[in-house]
Structure formats: structure tokens, C-alpha cells
Amino acid sequence: MGLRSFLYLLPEAWRTWLKRPSTVRYPFGPLELPPGFRGRVVIEPDNCRGCSLCVRDCPADALELQRVSRDEFRLIFHPERCAYCGQCELSCNFGAITLSNDFVRATTDRDTLTEILVDRKPEPESEA
Amino acid sequence: MTHSLETILEALQATFPALSLDTRAMLTDETVISVPGDVLTEVVGELIESFDFYHLTTITGLDTGEGLVLLYHFWNIHGLTLYVALPYTEARVPTLTELIPGVAMYEREIHEMLGVDFTGLETSAPFLLPDDWDDTLPLRKQAVESEDEV
Amino acid sequence: MKSDKMIIPIGPQHPLLKEPIAFTLTVEGERVMEAGMRMGYVHRGIERLAQERSYVQTIHLVERVCGICSHVHATTYCQGVEALLGLEIPPRAQYLRALLCELERIHSHLLWLGVLGKNLGLDTIFMYAWRDREIVLDIMEDLSGGRVSHAINVIGGVRSDVDEAHCDEILRQLDLLTEPLARLVGLVEHERTLKARTQNVGHLSLEQIRRYCVVGPVARASGLDVDLRRDMPKAPYTDLSFKVITHTAGDVWARTLVRMQEAVESVRLCREILAQLPDGPISVKAKRRVPPGEVVSRAEAPRGELIYYIRSDGSEKPARLKIRTPTLTTLITLPEQLREVNMADVPAVLSGVDLCIACADR
Amino acid sequence: MQTAFTLLIFPGLGFIVLCAWLFDWLDRRIIARFQGRVGPPWYQPVADFIKLLAKEDILSTGINPALSTALPVLSLASVLTVSLYIPVARTAPVSFEGDLIVVLFLLSIPALAYFLAGWISGGVYGILGANRSLLQYFSYEVPFLMALSGPAILGNSWRIAQIAQQQVGTTWNLALQPLGFILAVVGLIGKLKRDPLDIPKAKSEVVGGSLTEYSGRKLALWHLAMDMQTVLGIFLLINLFLGGTSASPLWGGLGFVLKALGIVLLLSTASVLYARLRIDQLANLGWRVLAPLALMQLAATIWMGG
């Protein structure tokens, strides 16, 4: 018992030496992400009805709806505030807003990140 | 569970007539006893010695608009909460640090957040708030209104 | 020696501490005479913030109380709100929640073992513990989409489901985990230098544990046989059989053993949960307004008993949210544990209690 | 010209510095592979050195600037002079009877400079690190010296070159004195403050130890001195215990490299396997275990060899 407890870690260390290192080579190698990974917010503009359910439920106030009239509104997204919790995806009943797999690109200036997700203009009335 | 809750309630009622067994509904297995502030230490002493309710989970400080309320949550397989109502003007309660040394942290936090004065508690150093905190009490109701007006 | 008494700051930033908290040790020679503590560096006022957010938003706020045990916070909170709403969530959701709670316990204990090893100078155990922990993180990421903050809870149940193939995949990964975990437990039991650094260090007697109301593995290592999963069982734990691990030595080594054996027990529990996973829906529609009332919701977080007090006044926002995390009870005992301790033992004592400062400060 | 070459290039400055960086990289790489990591690229030690040179050299108030700069330079100088006495390619630039004593003395100067550096820094961690380095010095130095004087007695000469010469062809001192070799390795780990015994510079206890206040060029010098001390410690052990460089040019050089790699592997494995000891545990280990063993070893060699 005496000697074995002195060199207790040796067998494990030797086994690890023979195996491939378990560190991921990112960013030099690919990083596998599961399908359900909550990354960047992505919008399906046509589905959006401007009901602002997502804006109300967003814990980080990252979504903002500027409404001019029933058919003219803009959904603005601030990625730097977003906590990637996926609540907007959950609250939206029309499946307009979802979270994709890629993560936000880094930037030095916060304002360049702000995105206009939906810029709905009322369709011009065809008949007079 | 050596003593069932009922026996405890009767025994406490016997020794402390001022106690009203406020069985206000507190969900998931909690029994509430409202206790006047001045007799608090004796009740807690009684609870610890004879009924083995030594485990004080925490003290919740509340600002109900009419006054301050302290909830002493005890636990021994079942939850038992002591409900101590305090008027705004005279929010003073004896400290329990002799009985339960660990309670100092909870009391310092409530003192800082709600302004309840625990007699006998050494509260010079701030507990969670920064050193240069102007002593507005964050968890007080009027702290909320003042923010809405602005 | 210039002056025999020296004040040593183990300041907000220190290699020993993973999160900001300030200890000031007055040391005489190599012996710590007295320890002062200053908290509040990561105090974000979560209880105050919760009063300005709707119940749905508070789930994500409450998940960020602690970086390591975020799921158990969200679960306790949701159970409290569901009790207020008088909502009975489907059994499948209860099982999925319990599964993630147990996975998070394994992940928290393995993370802590690495931190203990790092602080005691044994970097190898840090690398091995965190390498084996990756398996658990991968399972959780597949399950909920997030390695650490899972956001799988909604009021009324759970968000994402697990199909048959995914269950087998999780079982396969759990098998992958059993063998390295057994090796880590063996390491903690036998490695001579690790035992030399952790045995009879930072001792807490059962009497001190009861006097300071300490909870969790630290209390169980001193012989207190309390575990909320068994003593106050909520839905899935009522029909899950598991053993509460206690020791009597009450020092850092006993705490290491308790945590590692708990991790092994949790792996077995996860298998049992997956085996008995009932079918059916995973969530129930919940109203946004919560009828007035009060609730005290307790759960067994990786570090011990966690309590949520929620008071609702009928509106969409909680009137008062009180959180008391288990680390606060172990923090209280630190000045007592650090007294009369050799200066070189301070890392072992501070790591032994598994401090989660973000939890304690809220 | 010849002396300039030996001084500046081969067994002198150039070779030792290159070896220091090579051994440092090897050490980190071996530890990384043992821990399931990839480990740093080959140019990491050089990059660290250059980065430190470029970093700002902050001088905290209350530290005597002259003394604080003199200490790293002093320890670097003493380590460099040691490289003159240790034979690498069979002959040492300078070799005389009793150079083993000089080498042992020069090797302990950096330890004392390290203590002084912590002491004058005045900071809490500096003083703590300084005390610990002194405590550690006393617990490993005695067994280390006794273990190293074993081969000297066997070869009944205090000239490193001669001790090495006697072992060529015949049995190495390692075979004759295995216990002495182990004690020497443990003493070397203590002297170099390597992982199981890095008590004076334990990050989690005393942050940077004596070097907490150092930064920039001076810190670069300290690290270089310590790395070179590792290299020279290994070369010393090779000469005393593993028979130095043997006759044939090819086999001698290659053999030397293999022996050096062997000892590096030994040191890296030690730092992978063990947690850091407490200072009182090290003192107990030193005086209750290592010193008696070294005494026994010494008595045996005197009775057998002398």
C-alpha cells in the first residue's frame, strides 16, 4: 500500500500520455456545436407581426419595436445586451425569431452591432 | 421528527400567551407563527432547546407598505416561520447572535437593506453594499416609487 | 521579523479566489490569529431587480445568480411560482428537471475538485477533473443548448424534450463518465500528498455545524445527516432511491470524499431517472399574472439547502423575492475555521468550503 | 580566441541559455502531455523572455533600486560561472581539485539572492516568500550536499571531471549509490523550487513570493537564472552519477543528451505526480527522512569506498 499511494497518479498519467490530448484545437480546428445551441438571434422577417411579445419578455431589453402604424414598424436588435437565453424564440407565437448556431462577431464599436431585424413598410395600395 | 408541529404550537401557546397562531397560508409545508418583537428571543430559545428547531434557514425582510415584516424561517423536516411585524417608526428587534451565531450575516443584510435596527448587533461595516453607499434603503417600497417618478 | 503581527490581505483579486471576496488575515509568524471578511464585490441586487421584471423574465435573471448551479436556482424559483399558481406540472418535466439538477451536481463537484487540486499545487488533478467534467457539460449542452446557463425551465415545465435516441446517447456518455469518476474518487482516497494537505485541516465539529446552521456537503462531512432531496422530497425524488453520503471526520478531506461520492451517486441517479422517464407533455400553459400569496421553496443545490421566498401581489411582477444560497452558511464559519490555522493551510481551508461568491452576494 | 569561444559559445553563455530554453520547453511539454494537453510551441520560452524584456520595469516605492537590480544580475552571474566547471564535452573549461565545492557554493547564491529579493521588497507576500525560501533552503541543503559528496568520496577526489572520468566504462555511481541519486534529485527539486516543493513561490499562498514586486527586464533575468540553474543542476547530476560524457565522440554526445532528457523526464514526472507540501511538512521531511538517509548513505560510502 505504501509505495502505490506514493506513485498513485503514475498509471493515470501514463494512460493520458498515450492518449491523444483532449483539448479542442479551436480556433485552429472546427468546434462541433449541438443543434440546440443558443447562438445569434436570427429573424424570419415575413412571419413577424410586430406583436412585440418578444420585446416584452426579453429579460435583457435587447429587442426594441419602433412602431409608426399598424403595418409600419421596425424591430431593432442590440446583440451586445442579448443574454442568449432564447426567451424571444419561446414567446414568439409565429416562429419568426430563432437562435442560430453561430456566435456574435467581435467588434470594437458597440453601435456597429445594432441590427434592424424587421423593417416593415406598408405595401403601396395598388388600387386607388 | 421528534415533536409534531401541533404539539409545538400548543406548547408555545401555553408558555407565551401573547402569541397568536397565525396560520396564514404559506405554501409548500410552512407553518407561520406571528411573534411580537420583544418576546422573540425567548421563543427562539424555546424552539432550539426543547423542540430541536436549531436550523434557522434565513430571515426574510419585507416592506409591505404598511410596515416592515421579518420572517424567521426555521426548518426541521418541516418549515416553521416566525412572522414579526414591525411599524416603520420603531423597527427594532433583539439580535439572535447569542443563540445562533450565524444569524449575524442575515441581520446585517436586513439592517442594510431595510433599515431594521437589531439591538446588540455590531453593524459598523457594510455587509453587501459598497462603502460609499448613501444610506438609502434599497429594498424599501418608497425606493421603488422614487424611481418611477423620475 | 519587522513586526510579529502581519496583516495579509487575500484580497478581492487573488490566485486562490475564483471570485472577488476580501479576507484580511492577521498572521503571527505562520499562524493565522484572526480573519476578517468583506463581501459584496459581486452584489448585483438580484432581489431588487426581480421586483421590476415579470415572472417570465425573472427565470433568466435568477439563473444568473450563480454560474455553476444555475439550473437548481431556476428550478426552485419555478417550483415556487407554480405552487403560487396552483399548477401541477407534467411528470416528464419533473424528471427532466431532476435529471439536469443531478447532472449539474456532478459538474459542480468535478469543477470544485479541479479548483481544490489547483490551489493545493496539484495541477494534474485540475486537468483530469475538468477533462472528465467536459463529458457532463456536453450532455447538458445537448440537452438544453447551453453548457452552463441552461434556460431549460419555463413556468409550468421544461422547454426541450429528449427522444429515445437522445436518451441512449446520454446513457452512453454517462457510461463514459463512470470509469474516470471512479478513478478520481480512488485518487482522493489514496493519493498521499493530497491527503497530507487536506487531512485534519479546517475541522468543523458536528456541534459547530449545528450552531452555525451549516448545510450541504460541508455539514454532511461532519456527520449531519440532512439532504433535502430525501428529507423534503419533491416530485421525482419521492420514487427515486438514493443514499445520502455522510462522513464524520469533518475536515477538508472528508468534504472531498463526500462530494466525490455524491457525484458518483448522482451518476447512478441520472441513470435511474432516464430509466423511469415517464411519457407525456413537457410543459403546461401558465398564466402571466400570479394570484397574491407567499411561498417558501427549498431545494438541495450542489452546495446545500437553497431557499426561495416569493411573495406575489397579483400583478405580473413578484412583489418580493428572497434568495438564501447555501454558500452563505459556510462563509459564516470561515473566520472560525481560519483561526489558529497554519498560513500554508489557508488555501486548503478556503477551497474546502467550495465558495460560490456570486451565490453568496446575489 | 579559444577562450572567447568556450566562454561565449560552447559550454559557456550561448549553449547554456539555449539549453535553458530547450529544457524549459521540454518540461512544459512533458507536463502538458501527462495532463492530456498539447503544451506550448517550441518558441514559447524565447517568446516569454522577449515579452518580459519589452514589459515595463515597475519599481515599487520603498525598494532600493540598486540592490533590487543587483540581485538578479548576481544570481545570473553565479550560475554562469558554474557553467565553467561542469564538463559537458568531456573537458570543462576550468577544472581543478575542489571545483565541486565551488560549484555547490555558487549554486546556493541564487537561493540567498532570492531570499534577499523578497526581504527588501517589503511587501507582505515578499517577506512571506523570503521566509519560506530560507526555511526551505535549510531543509533541503544538508541532504543535498551529503548526497553529492557521496560520489566524491567514492572517486576520492573533489574534481567533477575526475569523478566523471572514473565512471566511464565501469559502473556508474547511480548503480553504486541509487539512494544518493534519489536524494540528490529531491534536493535539486528543492533548490530549483520546482513543483512539489515550490513553496516559496506558491501562487495560491504567497502570490509571487519574493518576485512579486519584480517585473520587466529584472523578472526576465530572474527566470533566465532559474532556468539555467535547472540546466546546470541536471548536468552536475549527470557528471556525478551517470558517468558524464564517455570516450567515443558520437556515443558520448548522444549519451549525454539521452541522460539529460532522462533527468528532465524525471523532474517533470515529479511535478505532475505530487501536490505542494506545506513548509513544516517539508522541514519534517528534510530533517526526519532525508538527512538520516543521507547520513546512512554517506557512512556506507565511507565504509565501502574510502
mmCIF file of N, CA and C in Angstrom, chain C residues 1-68:
data_model
loop_
_atom_site.group_PDB
_atom_site.id
_atom_site.type_symbol
_atom_site.label_atom_id
_atom_site.label_comp_id
_atom_site.label_asym_id
_atom_site.label_seq_id
_atom_site.Cartn_x
_atom_site.Cartn_y
_atom_site.Cartn_z
ATOM 1 N N MET C 1 12.175 39.523 12.053
ATOM 2 C CA MET C 1 10.807 39.881 11.655
ATOM 3 C C MET C 1 10.578 41.358 12.054
ATOM 4 N N LYS C 2 10.061 42.132 11.120
ATOM 5 C CA LYS C 2 9.831 43.539 11.475
ATOM 6 C C LYS C 2 8.842 43.580 12.636
ATOM 7 N N SER C 3 7.597 43.203 12.351
ATOM 8 C CA SER C 3 6.637 43.171 13.480
ATOM 9 C C SER C 3 6.113 41.755 13.507
ATOM 10 N N ASP C 4 5.886 41.231 14.707
ATOM 11 C CA ASP C 4 5.479 39.818 14.691
ATOM 12 C C ASP C 4 4.074 39.679 14.083
ATOM 13 N N LYS C 5 3.240 40.755 14.186
ATOM 14 C CA LYS C 5 1.875 40.625 13.634
ATOM 15 C C LYS C 5 1.847 41.193 12.220
ATOM 16 N N MET C 6 1.318 40.446 11.286
ATOM 17 C CA MET C 6 1.258 40.927 9.902
ATOM 18 C C MET C 6 -0.174 40.797 9.402
ATOM 19 N N ILE C 7 -0.604 41.803 8.653
ATOM 20 C CA ILE C 7 -1.960 41.709 8.075
ATOM 21 C C ILE C 7 -1.783 41.220 6.645
ATOM 22 N N ILE C 8 -2.286 40.071 6.335
ATOM 23 C CA ILE C 8 -2.142 39.556 4.952
ATOM 24 C C ILE C 8 -3.492 39.651 4.263
ATOM 25 N N PRO C 9 -3.559 40.478 3.215
ATOM 26 C CA PRO C 9 -4.847 40.556 2.506
ATOM 27 C C PRO C 9 -4.951 39.430 1.482
ATOM 28 N N ILE C 10 -5.971 38.589 1.619
ATOM 29 C CA ILE C 10 -6.268 37.684 0.482
ATOM 30 C C ILE C 10 -7.393 38.416 -0.225
ATOM 31 N N GLY C 11 -6.957 39.367 -1.065
ATOM 32 C CA GLY C 11 -7.827 40.445 -1.487
ATOM 33 C C GLY C 11 -8.884 40.032 -2.491
ATOM 34 N N PRO C 12 -9.674 41.018 -2.952
ATOM 35 C CA PRO C 12 -10.683 40.672 -3.952
ATOM 36 C C PRO C 12 -10.052 39.936 -5.127
ATOM 37 N N GLN C 13 -8.876 40.362 -5.544
ATOM 38 C CA GLN C 13 -8.232 39.607 -6.650
ATOM 39 C C GLN C 13 -7.083 38.794 -6.054
ATOM 40 N N HIS C 14 -7.142 37.466 -6.175
ATOM 41 C CA HIS C 14 -6.076 36.633 -5.598
ATOM 42 C C HIS C 14 -6.093 35.307 -6.351
ATOM 43 N N PRO C 15 -4.961 34.730 -6.648
ATOM 44 C CA PRO C 15 -4.965 33.467 -7.402
ATOM 45 C C PRO C 15 -5.799 32.393 -6.722
ATOM 46 N N LEU C 16 -5.947 32.517 -5.393
ATOM 47 C CA LEU C 16 -6.664 31.469 -4.659
ATOM 48 C C LEU C 16 -8.164 31.581 -4.914
ATOM 49 N N LEU C 17 -8.627 32.825 -5.130
ATOM 50 C CA LEU C 17 -10.087 33.012 -5.168
ATOM 51 C C LEU C 17 -10.519 33.111 -6.629
ATOM 52 N N LYS C 18 -11.566 32.369 -6.956
ATOM 53 C CA LYS C 18 -12.050 32.450 -8.340
ATOM 54 C C LYS C 18 -13.010 33.615 -8.488
ATOM 55 N N GLU C 19 -13.510 34.137 -7.354
ATOM 56 C CA GLU C 19 -14.457 35.257 -7.434
ATOM 57 C C GLU C 19 -14.054 36.269 -6.368
ATOM 58 N N PRO C 20 -14.464 37.535 -6.546
ATOM 59 C CA PRO C 20 -13.950 38.571 -5.636
ATOM 60 C C PRO C 20 -14.597 38.506 -4.259
ATOM 61 N N ILE C 21 -13.744 38.294 -3.262
ATOM 62 C CA ILE C 21 -14.145 38.437 -1.857
ATOM 63 C C ILE C 21 -12.861 38.760 -1.116
ATOM 64 N N ALA C 22 -12.953 39.550 -0.047
ATOM 65 C CA ALA C 22 -11.706 40.024 0.576
ATOM 66 C C ALA C 22 -11.581 39.443 1.975
ATOM 67 N N PHE C 23 -10.510 38.699 2.203
ATOM 68 C CA PHE C 23 -10.192 38.215 3.559
ATOM 69 C C PHE C 23 -8.992 39.004 4.052
ATOM 70 N N THR C 24 -9.014 39.422 5.321
ATOM 71 C CA THR C 24 -7.795 40.043 5.880
ATOM 72 C C THR C 24 -7.379 39.164 7.052
ATOM 73 N N LEU C 25 -6.251 38.493 6.881
ATOM 74 C CA LEU C 25 -5.782 37.564 7.922
ATOM 75 C C LEU C 25 -4.710 38.276 8.734
ATOM 76 N N THR C 26 -4.894 38.317 10.063
ATOM 77 C CA THR C 26 -3.771 38.815 10.886
ATOM 78 C C THR C 26 -2.950 37.583 11.267
ATOM 79 N N VAL C 27 -1.683 37.613 10.837
ATOM 80 C CA VAL C 27 -0.854 36.405 10.958
ATOM 81 C C VAL C 27 0.292 36.701 11.909
ATOM 82 N N GLU C 28 0.568 35.767 12.800
ATOM 83 C CA GLU C 28 1.725 35.897 13.697
ATOM 84 C C GLU C 28 2.664 34.749 13.336
ATOM 85 N N GLY C 29 3.794 35.109 12.683
ATOM 86 C CA GLY C 29 4.669 34.029 12.209
ATOM 87 C C GLY C 29 3.932 33.299 11.109
ATOM 88 N N GLU C 30 3.682 31.999 11.261
ATOM 89 C CA GLU C 30 2.962 31.283 10.207
ATOM 90 C C GLU C 30 1.536 30.960 10.652
ATOM 91 N N ARG C 31 1.124 31.511 11.821
ATOM 92 C CA ARG C 31 -0.175 31.086 12.382
ATOM 93 C C ARG C 31 -1.174 32.206 12.180
ATOM 94 N N VAL C 32 -2.356 31.879 11.666
ATOM 95 C CA VAL C 32 -3.379 32.908 11.447
ATOM 96 C C VAL C 32 -4.060 33.173 12.782
ATOM 97 N N MET C 33 -4.023 34.421 13.210
ATOM 98 C CA MET C 33 -4.635 34.730 14.512
ATOM 99 C C MET C 33 -6.118 34.999 14.323
ATOM 100 N N GLU C 34 -6.451 35.817 13.311
ATOM 101 C CA GLU C 34 -7.844 36.272 13.258
ATOM 102 C C GLU C 34 -8.138 36.617 11.802
ATOM 103 N N ALA C 35 -9.374 36.314 11.365
ATOM 104 C CA ALA C 35 -9.669 36.526 9.933
ATOM 105 C C ALA C 35 -10.867 37.442 9.800
ATOM 106 N N GLY C 36 -10.693 38.502 9.024
ATOM 107 C CA GLY C 36 -11.832 39.396 8.718
ATOM 108 C C GLY C 36 -12.291 39.119 7.293
ATOM 109 N N MET C 37 -13.535 39.498 6.985
ATOM 110 C CA MET C 37 -14.079 39.166 5.650
ATOM 111 C C MET C 37 -14.924 40.325 5.141
ATOM 112 N N ARG C 38 -14.785 40.652 3.854
ATOM 113 C CA ARG C 38 -15.624 41.722 3.295
ATOM 114 C C ARG C 38 -16.235 41.170 2.023
ATOM 115 N N MET C 39 -17.565 41.222 1.959
ATOM 116 C CA MET C 39 -18.239 40.666 0.776
ATOM 117 C C MET C 39 -18.898 41.809 0.010
ATOM 118 N N GLY C 40 -19.599 41.453 -1.024
ATOM 119 C CA GLY C 40 -20.391 42.474 -1.717
ATOM 120 C C GLY C 40 -19.748 42.939 -3.002
ATOM 121 N N TYR C 41 -18.626 42.343 -3.401
ATOM 122 C CA TYR C 41 -17.993 42.805 -4.643
ATOM 123 C C TYR C 41 -18.800 42.379 -5.861
ATOM 124 N N VAL C 42 -19.549 41.278 -5.732
ATOM 125 C CA VAL C 42 -20.376 40.880 -6.892
ATOM 126 C C VAL C 42 -21.853 40.999 -6.539
ATOM 127 N N HIS C 43 -22.176 41.901 -5.611
ATOM 128 C CA HIS C 43 -23.589 42.080 -5.254
ATOM 129 C C HIS C 43 -24.287 42.812 -6.383
ATOM 130 N N ARG C 44 -25.221 42.167 -7.089
ATOM 131 C CA ARG C 44 -25.903 42.809 -8.215
ATOM 132 C C ARG C 44 -27.315 43.222 -7.837
ATOM 133 N N GLY C 45 -27.702 42.949 -6.582
ATOM 134 C CA GLY C 45 -29.051 43.361 -6.165
ATOM 135 C C GLY C 45 -30.112 42.595 -6.925
ATOM 136 N N ILE C 46 -29.940 41.279 -7.041
ATOM 137 C CA ILE C 46 -30.881 40.473 -7.839
ATOM 138 C C ILE C 46 -32.259 40.507 -7.201
ATOM 139 N N GLU C 47 -32.307 40.525 -5.866
ATOM 140 C CA GLU C 47 -33.634 40.541 -5.219
ATOM 141 C C GLU C 47 -34.365 41.828 -5.567
ATOM 142 N N ARG C 48 -33.626 42.898 -5.714
ATOM 143 C CA ARG C 48 -34.253 44.192 -6.041
ATOM 144 C C ARG C 48 -34.647 44.191 -7.514
ATOM 145 N N LEU C 49 -33.755 43.633 -8.378
ATOM 146 C CA LEU C 49 -34.054 43.618 -9.825
ATOM 147 C C LEU C 49 -35.308 42.807 -10.095
ATOM 148 N N ALA C 50 -35.482 41.732 -9.307
ATOM 149 C CA ALA C 50 -36.610 40.834 -9.595
ATOM 150 C C ALA C 50 -37.938 41.567 -9.434
ATOM 151 N N GLN C 51 -37.929 42.622 -8.582
ATOM 152 C CA GLN C 51 -39.210 43.322 -8.368
ATOM 153 C C GLN C 51 -39.600 44.140 -9.587
ATOM 154 N N GLU C 52 -38.685 44.313 -10.548
ATOM 155 C CA GLU C 52 -39.043 45.125 -11.721
ATOM 156 C C GLU C 52 -39.139 44.275 -12.982
ATOM 157 N N ARG C 53 -39.136 42.964 -12.834
ATOM 158 C CA ARG C 53 -39.230 42.121 -14.027
ATOM 159 C C ARG C 53 -40.415 41.197 -13.889
ATOM 160 N N SER C 54 -40.949 40.796 -15.048
ATOM 161 C CA SER C 54 -42.102 39.890 -14.961
ATOM 162 C C SER C 54 -41.610 38.511 -14.521
ATOM 163 N N TYR C 55 -42.567 37.683 -14.149
ATOM 164 C CA TYR C 55 -42.190 36.333 -13.648
ATOM 165 C C TYR C 55 -41.392 35.574 -14.708
ATOM 166 N N VAL C 56 -41.776 35.808 -16.002
ATOM 167 C CA VAL C 56 -41.079 35.050 -17.060
ATOM 168 C C VAL C 56 -39.639 35.535 -17.155
ATOM 169 N N GLN C 57 -39.448 36.858 -17.091
ATOM 170 C CA GLN C 57 -38.078 37.374 -17.227
ATOM 171 C C GLN C 57 -37.223 36.984 -16.020
ATOM 172 N N THR C 58 -37.869 36.879 -14.864
ATOM 173 C CA THR C 58 -37.055 36.623 -13.651
ATOM 174 C C THR C 58 -36.407 35.250 -13.711
ATOM 175 N N ILE C 59 -36.982 34.331 -14.508
ATOM 176 C CA ILE C 59 -36.339 32.999 -14.606
ATOM 177 C C ILE C 59 -34.893 33.176 -15.050
ATOM 178 N N HIS C 60 -34.715 34.012 -16.097
ATOM 179 C CA HIS C 60 -33.348 34.149 -16.643
ATOM 180 C C HIS C 60 -32.474 34.997 -15.721
ATOM 181 N N LEU C 61 -33.132 35.884 -14.978
ATOM 182 C CA LEU C 61 -32.346 36.680 -14.008
ATOM 183 C C LEU C 61 -31.849 35.753 -12.905
ATOM 184 N N VAL C 62 -32.745 34.883 -12.447
ATOM 185 C CA VAL C 62 -32.421 34.019 -11.301
ATOM 186 C C VAL C 62 -31.390 32.967 -11.711
ATOM 187 N N GLU C 63 -31.377 32.637 -13.009
ATOM 188 C CA GLU C 63 -30.379 31.654 -13.469
ATOM 189 C C GLU C 63 -28.974 32.230 -13.407
ATOM 190 N N ARG C 64 -28.918 33.573 -13.334
ATOM 191 C CA ARG C 64 -27.564 34.156 -13.336
ATOM 192 C C ARG C 64 -27.122 34.552 -11.931
ATOM 193 N N VAL C 65 -27.823 34.002 -10.916
ATOM 194 C CA VAL C 65 -27.327 34.239 -9.552
ATOM 195 C C VAL C 65 -25.978 33.535 -9.421
ATOM 196 N N CYS C 66 -25.943 32.302 -9.908
ATOM 197 C CA CYS C 66 -24.684 31.540 -9.730
ATOM 198 C C CYS C 66 -24.316 30.917 -11.064
ATOM 199 N N GLY C 67 -23.048 30.998 -11.397
ATOM 200 C CA GLY C 67 -22.605 30.486 -12.699
ATOM 201 C C GLY C 67 -22.570 28.980 -12.742
ATOM 202 N N ILE C 68 -22.443 28.337 -11.589
ATOM 203 C CA ILE C 68 -22.233 26.877 -11.604
ATOM 204 C C ILE C 68 -23.558 26.159 -11.409
#
